[in-house]
Coordinates of C-alpha atoms in Angstrom, one line a residue:
X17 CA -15.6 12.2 -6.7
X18 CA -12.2 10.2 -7.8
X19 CA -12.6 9.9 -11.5
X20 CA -11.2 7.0 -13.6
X21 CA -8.2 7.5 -15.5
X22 CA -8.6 8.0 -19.2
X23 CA -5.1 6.8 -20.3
X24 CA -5.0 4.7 -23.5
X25 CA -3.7 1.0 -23.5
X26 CA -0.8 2.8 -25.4
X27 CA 0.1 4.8 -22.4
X28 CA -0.3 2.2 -19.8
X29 CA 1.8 -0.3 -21.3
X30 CA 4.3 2.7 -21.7
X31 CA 4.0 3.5 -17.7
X32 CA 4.5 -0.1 -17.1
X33 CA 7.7 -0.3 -19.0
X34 CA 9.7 2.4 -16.4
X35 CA 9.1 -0.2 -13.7
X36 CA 9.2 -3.7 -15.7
X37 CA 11.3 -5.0 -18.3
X38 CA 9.6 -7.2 -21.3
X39 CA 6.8 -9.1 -20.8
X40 CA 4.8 -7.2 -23.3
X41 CA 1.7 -9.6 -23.5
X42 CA 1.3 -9.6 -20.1
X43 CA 1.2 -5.4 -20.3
X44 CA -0.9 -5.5 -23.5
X45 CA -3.5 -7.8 -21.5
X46 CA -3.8 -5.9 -18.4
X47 CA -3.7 -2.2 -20.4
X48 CA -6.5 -3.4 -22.5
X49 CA -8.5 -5.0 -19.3
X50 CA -7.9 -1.2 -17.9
X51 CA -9.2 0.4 -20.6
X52 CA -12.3 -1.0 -21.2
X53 CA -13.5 -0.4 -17.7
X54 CA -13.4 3.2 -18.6
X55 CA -15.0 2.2 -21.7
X56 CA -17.5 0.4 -19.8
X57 CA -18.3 3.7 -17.9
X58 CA -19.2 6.0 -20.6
X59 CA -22.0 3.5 -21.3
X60 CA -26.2 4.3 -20.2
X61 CA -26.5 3.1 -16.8
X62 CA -28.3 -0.6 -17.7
X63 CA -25.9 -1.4 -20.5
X64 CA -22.8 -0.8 -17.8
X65 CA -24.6 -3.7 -15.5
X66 CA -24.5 -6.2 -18.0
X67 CA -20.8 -5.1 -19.3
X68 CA -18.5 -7.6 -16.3
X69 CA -14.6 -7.4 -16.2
X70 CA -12.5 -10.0 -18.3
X71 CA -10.7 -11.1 -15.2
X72 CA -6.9 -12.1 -15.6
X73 CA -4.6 -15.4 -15.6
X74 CA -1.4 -14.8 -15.2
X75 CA 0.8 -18.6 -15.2
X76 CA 4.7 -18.1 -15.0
X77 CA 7.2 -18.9 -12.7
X78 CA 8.0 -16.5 -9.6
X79 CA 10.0 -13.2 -9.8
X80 CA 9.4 -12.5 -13.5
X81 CA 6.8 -9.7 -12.8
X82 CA 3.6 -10.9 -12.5
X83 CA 2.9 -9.1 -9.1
X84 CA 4.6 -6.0 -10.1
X85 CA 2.6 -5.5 -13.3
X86 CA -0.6 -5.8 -11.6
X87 CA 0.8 -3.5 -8.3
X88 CA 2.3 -0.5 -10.7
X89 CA -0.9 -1.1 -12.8
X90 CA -3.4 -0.3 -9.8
X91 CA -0.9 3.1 -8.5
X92 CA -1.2 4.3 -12.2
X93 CA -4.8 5.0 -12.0
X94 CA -4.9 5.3 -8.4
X95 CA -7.2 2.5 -7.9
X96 CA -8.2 0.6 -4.7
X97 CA -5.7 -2.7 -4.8
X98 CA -5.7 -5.8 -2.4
X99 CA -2.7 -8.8 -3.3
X100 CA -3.5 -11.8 -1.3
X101 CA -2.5 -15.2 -1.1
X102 CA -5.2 -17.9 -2.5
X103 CA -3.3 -20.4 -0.1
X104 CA -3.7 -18.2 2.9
X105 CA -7.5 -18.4 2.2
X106 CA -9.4 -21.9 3.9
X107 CA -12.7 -23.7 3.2
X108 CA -15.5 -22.7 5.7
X109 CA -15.7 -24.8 8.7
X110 CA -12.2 -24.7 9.1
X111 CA -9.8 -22.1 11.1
X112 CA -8.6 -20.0 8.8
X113 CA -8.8 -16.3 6.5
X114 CA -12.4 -16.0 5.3
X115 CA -12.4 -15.4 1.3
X116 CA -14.5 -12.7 1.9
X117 CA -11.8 -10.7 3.8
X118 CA -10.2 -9.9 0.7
X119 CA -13.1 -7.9 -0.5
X120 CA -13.3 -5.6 2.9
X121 CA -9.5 -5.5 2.6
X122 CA -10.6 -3.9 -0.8
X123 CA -12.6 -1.4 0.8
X124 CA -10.3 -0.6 3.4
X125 CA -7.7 0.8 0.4
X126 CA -10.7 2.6 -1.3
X127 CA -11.2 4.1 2.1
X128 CA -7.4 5.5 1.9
X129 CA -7.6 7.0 -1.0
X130 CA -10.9 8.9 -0.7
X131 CA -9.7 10.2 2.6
X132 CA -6.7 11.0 1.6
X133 CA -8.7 12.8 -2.0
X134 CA -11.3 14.7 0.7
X135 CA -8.5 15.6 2.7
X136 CA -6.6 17.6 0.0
X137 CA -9.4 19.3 -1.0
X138 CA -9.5 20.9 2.3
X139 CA -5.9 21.4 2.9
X140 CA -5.8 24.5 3.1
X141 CA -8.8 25.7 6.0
X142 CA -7.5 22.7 7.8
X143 CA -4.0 24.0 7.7
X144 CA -5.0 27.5 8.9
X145 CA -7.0 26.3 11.8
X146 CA -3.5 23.9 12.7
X147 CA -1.6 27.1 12.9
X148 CA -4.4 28.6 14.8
X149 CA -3.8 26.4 17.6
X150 CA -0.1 26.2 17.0
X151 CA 0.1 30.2 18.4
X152 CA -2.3 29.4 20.9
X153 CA 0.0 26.2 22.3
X154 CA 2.7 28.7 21.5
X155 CA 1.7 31.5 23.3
X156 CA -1.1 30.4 25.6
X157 CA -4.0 32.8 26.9
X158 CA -5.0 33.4 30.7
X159 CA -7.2 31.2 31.0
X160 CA -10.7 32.3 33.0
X161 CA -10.9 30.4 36.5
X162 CA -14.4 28.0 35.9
X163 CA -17.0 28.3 38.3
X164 CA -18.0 24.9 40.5
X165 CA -21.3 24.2 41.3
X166 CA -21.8 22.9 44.3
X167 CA -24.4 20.6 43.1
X168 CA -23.2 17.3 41.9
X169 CA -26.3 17.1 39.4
X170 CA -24.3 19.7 37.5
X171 CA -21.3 18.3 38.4
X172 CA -21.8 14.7 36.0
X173 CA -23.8 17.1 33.3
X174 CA -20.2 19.3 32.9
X175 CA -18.4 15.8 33.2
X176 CA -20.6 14.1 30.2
X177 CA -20.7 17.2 28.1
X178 CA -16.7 17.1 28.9
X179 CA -16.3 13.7 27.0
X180 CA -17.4 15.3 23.7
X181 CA -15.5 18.0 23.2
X182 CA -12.9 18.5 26.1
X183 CA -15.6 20.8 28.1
X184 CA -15.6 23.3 24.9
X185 CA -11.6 24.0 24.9
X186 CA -11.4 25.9 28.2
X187 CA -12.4 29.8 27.7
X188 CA -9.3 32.2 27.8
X189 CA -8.6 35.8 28.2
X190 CA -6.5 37.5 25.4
X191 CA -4.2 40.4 26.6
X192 CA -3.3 42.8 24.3
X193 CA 0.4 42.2 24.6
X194 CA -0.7 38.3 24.0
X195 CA -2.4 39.6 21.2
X196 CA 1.0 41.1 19.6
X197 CA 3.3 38.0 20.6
X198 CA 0.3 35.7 18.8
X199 CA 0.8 37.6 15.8
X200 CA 4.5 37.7 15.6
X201 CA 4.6 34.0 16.7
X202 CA 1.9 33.3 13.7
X203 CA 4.5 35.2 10.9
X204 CA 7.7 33.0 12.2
X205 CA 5.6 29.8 11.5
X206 CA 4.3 31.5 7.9
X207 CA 8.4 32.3 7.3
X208 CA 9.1 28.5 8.5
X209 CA 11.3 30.1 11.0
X210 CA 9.9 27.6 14.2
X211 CA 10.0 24.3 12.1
X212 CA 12.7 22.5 14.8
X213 CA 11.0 24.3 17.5
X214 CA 9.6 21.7 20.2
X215 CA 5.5 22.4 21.3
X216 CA 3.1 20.2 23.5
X217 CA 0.1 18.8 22.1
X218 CA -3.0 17.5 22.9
X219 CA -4.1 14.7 19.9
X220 CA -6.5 12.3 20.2
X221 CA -5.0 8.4 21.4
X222 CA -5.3 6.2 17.9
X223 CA -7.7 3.3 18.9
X224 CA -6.2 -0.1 18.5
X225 CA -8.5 -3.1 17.2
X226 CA -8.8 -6.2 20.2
X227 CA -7.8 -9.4 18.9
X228 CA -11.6 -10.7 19.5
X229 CA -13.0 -8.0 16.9
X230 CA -11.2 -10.0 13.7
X231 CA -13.9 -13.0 13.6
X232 CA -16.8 -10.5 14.1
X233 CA -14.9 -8.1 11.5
X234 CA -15.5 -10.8 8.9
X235 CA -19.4 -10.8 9.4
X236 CA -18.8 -7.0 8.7
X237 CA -19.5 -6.0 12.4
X238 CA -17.0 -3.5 13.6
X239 CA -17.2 -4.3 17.7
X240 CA -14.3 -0.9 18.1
X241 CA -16.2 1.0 16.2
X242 CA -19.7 0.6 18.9
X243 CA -17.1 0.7 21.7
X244 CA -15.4 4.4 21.0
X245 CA -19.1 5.5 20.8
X246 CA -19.9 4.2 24.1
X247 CA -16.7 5.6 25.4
X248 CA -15.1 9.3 25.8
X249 CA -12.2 10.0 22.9
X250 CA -9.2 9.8 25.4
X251 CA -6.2 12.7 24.5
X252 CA -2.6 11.5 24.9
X253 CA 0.4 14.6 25.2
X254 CA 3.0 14.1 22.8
X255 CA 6.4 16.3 22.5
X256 CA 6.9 17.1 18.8
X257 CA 9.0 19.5 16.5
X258 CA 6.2 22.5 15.0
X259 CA 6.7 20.8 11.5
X260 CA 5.4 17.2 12.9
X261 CA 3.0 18.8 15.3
X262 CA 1.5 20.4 12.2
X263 CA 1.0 17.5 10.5
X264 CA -0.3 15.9 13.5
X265 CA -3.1 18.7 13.7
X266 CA -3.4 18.9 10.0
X267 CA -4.8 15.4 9.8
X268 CA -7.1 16.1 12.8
X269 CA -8.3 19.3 11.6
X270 CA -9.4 17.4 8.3
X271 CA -10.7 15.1 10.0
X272 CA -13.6 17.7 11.3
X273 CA -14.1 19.0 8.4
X274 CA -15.0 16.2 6.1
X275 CA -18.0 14.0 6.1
X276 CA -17.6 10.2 7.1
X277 CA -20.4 9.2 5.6
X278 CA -19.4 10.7 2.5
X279 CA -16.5 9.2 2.2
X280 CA -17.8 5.4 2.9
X281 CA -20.0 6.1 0.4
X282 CA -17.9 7.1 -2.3
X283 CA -15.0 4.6 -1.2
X284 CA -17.6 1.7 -1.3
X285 CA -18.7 3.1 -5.0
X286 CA -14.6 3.0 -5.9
X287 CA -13.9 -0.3 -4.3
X288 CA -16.9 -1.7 -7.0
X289 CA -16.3 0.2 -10.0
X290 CA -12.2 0.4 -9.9
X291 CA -10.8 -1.9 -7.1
X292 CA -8.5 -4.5 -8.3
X293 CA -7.6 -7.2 -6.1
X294 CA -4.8 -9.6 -7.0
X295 CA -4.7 -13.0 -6.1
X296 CA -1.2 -15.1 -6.0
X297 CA -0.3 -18.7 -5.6
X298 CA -3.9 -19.5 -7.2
X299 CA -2.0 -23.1 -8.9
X300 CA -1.7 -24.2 -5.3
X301 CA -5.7 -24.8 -4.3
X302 CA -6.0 -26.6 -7.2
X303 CA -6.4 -30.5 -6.7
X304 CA -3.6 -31.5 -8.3
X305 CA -1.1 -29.1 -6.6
X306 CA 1.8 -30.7 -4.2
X307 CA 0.7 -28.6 -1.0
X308 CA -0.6 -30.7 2.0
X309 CA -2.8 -30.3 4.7
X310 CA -6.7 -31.8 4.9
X311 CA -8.0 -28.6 4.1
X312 CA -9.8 -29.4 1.1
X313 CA -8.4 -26.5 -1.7
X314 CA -11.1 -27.7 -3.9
X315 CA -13.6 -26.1 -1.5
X316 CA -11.5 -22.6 -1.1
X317 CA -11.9 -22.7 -5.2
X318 CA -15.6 -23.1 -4.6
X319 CA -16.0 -20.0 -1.9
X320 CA -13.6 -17.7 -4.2
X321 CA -16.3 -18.7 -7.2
X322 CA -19.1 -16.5 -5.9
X323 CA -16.7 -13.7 -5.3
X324 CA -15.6 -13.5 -8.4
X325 CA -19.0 -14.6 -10.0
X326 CA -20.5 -11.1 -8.6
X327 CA -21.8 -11.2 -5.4
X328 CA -22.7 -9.4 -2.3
X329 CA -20.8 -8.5 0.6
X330 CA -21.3 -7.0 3.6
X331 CA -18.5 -4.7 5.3
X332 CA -18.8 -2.4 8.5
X333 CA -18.8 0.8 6.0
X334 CA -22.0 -0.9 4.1
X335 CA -22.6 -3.5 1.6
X336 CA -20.6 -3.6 -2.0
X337 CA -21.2 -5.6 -5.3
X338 CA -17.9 -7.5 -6.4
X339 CA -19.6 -7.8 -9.7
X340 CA -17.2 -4.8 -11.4
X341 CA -13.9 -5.4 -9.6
X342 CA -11.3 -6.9 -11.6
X343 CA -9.6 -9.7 -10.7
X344 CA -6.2 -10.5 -11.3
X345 CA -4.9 -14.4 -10.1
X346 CA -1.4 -16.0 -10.9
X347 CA 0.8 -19.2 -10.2
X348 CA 3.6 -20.9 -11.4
X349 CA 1.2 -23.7 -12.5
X350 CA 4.2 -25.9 -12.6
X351 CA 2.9 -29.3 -11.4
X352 CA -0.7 -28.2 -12.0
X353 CA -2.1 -26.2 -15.2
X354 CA -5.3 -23.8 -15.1
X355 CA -7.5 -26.6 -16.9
X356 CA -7.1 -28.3 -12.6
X357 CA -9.2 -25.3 -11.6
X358 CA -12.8 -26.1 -11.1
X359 CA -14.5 -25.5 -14.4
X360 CA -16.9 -22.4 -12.8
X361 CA -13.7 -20.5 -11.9
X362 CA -12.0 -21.3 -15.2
X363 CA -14.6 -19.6 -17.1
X364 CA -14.6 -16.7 -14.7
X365 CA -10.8 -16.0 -16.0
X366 CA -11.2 -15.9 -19.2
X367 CA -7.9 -13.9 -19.9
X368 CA -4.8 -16.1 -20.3
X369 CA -1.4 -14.5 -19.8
X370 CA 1.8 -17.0 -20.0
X371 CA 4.9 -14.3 -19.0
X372 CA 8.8 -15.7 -20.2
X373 CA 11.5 -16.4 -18.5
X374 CA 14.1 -14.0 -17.9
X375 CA 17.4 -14.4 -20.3
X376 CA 20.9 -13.0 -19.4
X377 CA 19.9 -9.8 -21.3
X378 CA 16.4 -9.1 -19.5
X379 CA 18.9 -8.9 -16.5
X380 CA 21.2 -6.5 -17.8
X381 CA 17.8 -4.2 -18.5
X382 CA 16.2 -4.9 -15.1
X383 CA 19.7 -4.0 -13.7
X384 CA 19.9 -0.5 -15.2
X385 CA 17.0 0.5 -17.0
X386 CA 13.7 0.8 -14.8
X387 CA 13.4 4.2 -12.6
X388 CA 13.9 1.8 -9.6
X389 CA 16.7 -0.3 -11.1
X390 CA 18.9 -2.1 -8.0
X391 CA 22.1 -0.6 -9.2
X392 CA 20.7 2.6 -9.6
X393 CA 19.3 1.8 -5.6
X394 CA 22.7 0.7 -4.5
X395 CA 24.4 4.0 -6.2
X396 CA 22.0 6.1 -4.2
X397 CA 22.5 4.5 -1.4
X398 CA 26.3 4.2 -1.0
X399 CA 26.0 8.3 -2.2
X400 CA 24.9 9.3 0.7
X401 CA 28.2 8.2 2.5
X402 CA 29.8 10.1 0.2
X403 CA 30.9 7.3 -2.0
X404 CA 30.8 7.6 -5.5
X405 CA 29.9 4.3 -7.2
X406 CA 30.0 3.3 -10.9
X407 CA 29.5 -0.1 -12.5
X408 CA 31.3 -1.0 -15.7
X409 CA 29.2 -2.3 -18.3
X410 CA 31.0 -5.4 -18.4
X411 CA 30.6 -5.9 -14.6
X412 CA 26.6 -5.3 -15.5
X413 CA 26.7 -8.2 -18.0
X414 CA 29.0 -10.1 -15.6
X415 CA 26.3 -10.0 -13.2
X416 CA 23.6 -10.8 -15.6
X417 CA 25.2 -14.0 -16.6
X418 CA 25.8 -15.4 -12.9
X419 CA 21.8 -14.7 -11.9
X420 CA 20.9 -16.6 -15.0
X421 CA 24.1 -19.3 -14.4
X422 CA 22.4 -19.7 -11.1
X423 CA 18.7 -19.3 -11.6
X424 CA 19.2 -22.4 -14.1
X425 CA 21.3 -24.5 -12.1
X426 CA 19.3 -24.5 -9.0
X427 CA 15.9 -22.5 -8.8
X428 CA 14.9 -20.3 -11.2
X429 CA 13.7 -17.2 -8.8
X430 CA 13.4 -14.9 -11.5
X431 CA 14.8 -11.3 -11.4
X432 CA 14.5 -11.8 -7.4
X433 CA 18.6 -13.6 -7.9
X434 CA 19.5 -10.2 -8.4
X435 CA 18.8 -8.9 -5.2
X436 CA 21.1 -11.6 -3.6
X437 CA 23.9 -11.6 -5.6
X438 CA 24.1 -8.0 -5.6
X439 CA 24.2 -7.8 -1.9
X440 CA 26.4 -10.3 -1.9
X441 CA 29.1 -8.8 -4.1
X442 CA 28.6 -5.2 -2.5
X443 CA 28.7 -6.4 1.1
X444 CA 32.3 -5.6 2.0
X445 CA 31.7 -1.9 0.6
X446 CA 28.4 -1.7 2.3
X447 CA 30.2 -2.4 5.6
X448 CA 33.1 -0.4 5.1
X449 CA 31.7 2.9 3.7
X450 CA 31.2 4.7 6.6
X451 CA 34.3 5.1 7.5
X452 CA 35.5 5.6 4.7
X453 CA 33.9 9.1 4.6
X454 CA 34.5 9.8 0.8
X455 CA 36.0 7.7 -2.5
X456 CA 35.7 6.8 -5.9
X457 CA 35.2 3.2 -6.4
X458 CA 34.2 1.4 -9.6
X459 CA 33.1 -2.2 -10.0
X460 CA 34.3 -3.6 -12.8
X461 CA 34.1 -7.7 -14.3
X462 CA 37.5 -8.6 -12.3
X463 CA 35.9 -7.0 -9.0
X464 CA 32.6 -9.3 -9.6
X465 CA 34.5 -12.7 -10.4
X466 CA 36.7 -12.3 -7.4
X467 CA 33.9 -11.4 -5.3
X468 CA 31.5 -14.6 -7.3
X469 CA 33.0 -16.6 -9.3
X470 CA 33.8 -19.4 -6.5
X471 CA 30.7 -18.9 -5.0
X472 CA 29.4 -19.5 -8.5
X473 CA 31.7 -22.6 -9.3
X474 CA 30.8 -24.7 -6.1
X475 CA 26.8 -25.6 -6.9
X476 CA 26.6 -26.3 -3.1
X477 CA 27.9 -22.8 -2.0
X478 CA 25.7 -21.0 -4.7
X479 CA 22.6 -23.2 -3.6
X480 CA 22.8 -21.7 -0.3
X481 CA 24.8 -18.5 -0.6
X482 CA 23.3 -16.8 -3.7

């Protein structure tokens, strides 16, 4: 059983901070929204019922880090997470994404991670029965010559029983001198000695989903699922390295050894009690909002209402109660404001979150500070051509001050400008640093302006360059 995290507001809001800079009211919201879910869980069983989620508003303008938060937020305490788009979503009757889809997506995350949780926690016998039929691919048996019946009765029985398990792996005689390769064979894998070798295998052919299964999918009906029942599991050979083909059989050796039932149980239990699911654009179904169309967006407010009220929904792994998932919406809200929203759904986010605008020196910190800072990225990246790059702090600041130059003089994009402009300004090197093969190189304020600074001074250029 996945347990929930027990990490104070304190720590969450310090976890946050690595990956985004500022916007501490937005953190302090969502840490405390976190934590009392876990609160809500040492509770008796009828008082955790009545306890519901304070679901989330955030309302600032894009690329300031309101999807971030809510993303790093859900892979801090490993939790099911879902970000949609509200304007993706259509009123019923019309062609479009059922609201409800969002809620299976939901459960198809929680399904992930309880796999993946199961999975682990057999490692190791799966592993071992891998390598098992590593040697055996390796250094195959004689294998015993079958008997044929004559009758053709028999005949279809061997050929049915031979769609569930490959007619029981064909029996094989074992030599001694087999024996002795097998064993020598199984210490080079143990040593890591084969790890580039190349093997044959047999794995089972990954079903795909037909187009015509997505409109039954949303009544909760898998249609793929009732066909690979009907229908032998077909094996495709693939040519692999040992350390792929390991990892290949590794996942279906786990596979056999865990429960599926289990884990749609437990996944559906996760989805309720810790899934997250984001929703963006939300300003844009409001009435007042600038987006056109005859879809009424009134009406998509009035289908997301029961959702988020608490309500039952049915999926192909069973049914699940949205009553305890926590949901997170944004928008810009800059033609419309929250108070637009149909009154239900108002009072179903009860948490208001306003983040700021980013200043020059919120751009110098995204730049360099976060463990996945871009010029940290771009230094990485240009490293493994051998080229050494360092930025001057005055270069940093340089850049700074032309996202924010440009982010108020045409549209403000938020920290997103940086990716742009930093592309822009390190494309030459990008282009010629493999052949370069090695080299010190620095980019300092004069390197920026004479890359920018005309790009910056011509408002047309800038509008469609950076």
């Amino acid at each position: 059983m996945i347990t929930m995290t027990s990490k104070t507001p304190k720590e969450i809001v310090a976890e946050l901070d690595q990956y985004v800079v500022g916007q501490h009211t937005a953190k302090k919201a969502v840490a405390i929204a976190l934590r009392n879910r876990y609160r809500r869980m040492q509770l008796d069983e009828e008082m955790q019922q009545e306890v519901t989620p304070k679901n989330l508003l955030m309302i600032g303008p894009t690329g300031v880090g309101k999807t971030e938060i809510a993303r790093r937020l859900a892979k801090i305490v490993n939790a099911p997470f879902v970000k949609v788009e509200a304007t993706k979503f259509t009123e019923v009757g019309y062609v479009g994404r059922d609201v409800e889809s969002m809620v299976r997506d939901l459960v198809e995350a929680s399904i992930l991670i309880v796999r993946k949780q199961q999975y682990s926690q057999v490692y190791t016998k799966a592993l071992k029965k891998a390598e098992d039929r590593l040697v055996k691919l390796l250094v195959p048996g004689i294998k015993k010559e079958k008997r044929q019946s004559g009758n053709q009765f028999d005949m279809m029985m061997q050929m049915m029983s031979g769609m569930q398990q490959n007619q029981e792996e064909e029996k094989e005689e074992v030599t001694d001198s087999i024996r002795v390769s097998r064993e020598t064979v199984q210490s080079q894998l143990e040593k890591g000695l084969l790890e580039d070798r190349e093997v044959t295998v047999e794995v089972e052919e990954k079903k795909s989903v037909p187009m015509m299964n997505s409109g039954l999918e949303q009544m909760g009906i898998d249609l793929s699922d009732t066909l690979s029942a009907l229908t032998p599991k077909k094996k495709v050979k693939r040519t692999l390295t040992i350390k792929e083909a390991r990892e290949l059989l590794v996942q279906e050796e786990s596979a056999k050894l865990v429960n599926d039932a289990d884990i749609h149980s437990e996944a559906i239990s996760l989805a309720q009690n810790q899934g997250i699911i984001f929703i963006d654009e939300f300003d844009k179904i409001t009435s007042k909002s600038d987006q056109g169309g005859q879809v009424s967006r009134e009406g998509v407010q009035r289908d997301i209402l029961p959702i988020v009220e608490g309500s039952q929904i049915n999926t192909k792994y069973g049914p699940i109660h949205t009553d305890h998932i926590l949901f997170i919406a944004s928008g810009a809200f800059h033609i419309s404001k929250p108070s637009d929203l149909i009154p239900e759904l108002q009072g179903r986010f009860p948490i208001r979150v306003e983040l700021d605008d980013l200043s020059a020196e919120d751009f110098v910190k995204i730049l360099t500070e976060p463990n996945n800072a871009l010029v940290k990225q771009y230094i990485a990246l240009l490293a493994t051509e051998n080229i050494k790059v360092t930025f001057t702090k005055e270069a940093i600041e340089k850049i700074a001050d032309i996202a924010y130059t440009v982010n108020r003089e045409t549209d403000n994009i938020g920290a997103r400008r940086l990716h742009t402009i930093l592309e822009k300004l390190l494309e030459d090197l990008l282009f010629e640093a493999s052949d370069m093969q090695m080299g010190d190189i620095q980019i300092t304020e004069q390197y920026v302006a004479d890359k920018l600074a005309h790009i910056v001074a011509n408002q047309d250029l800038s509008r469609y360059i950076l």
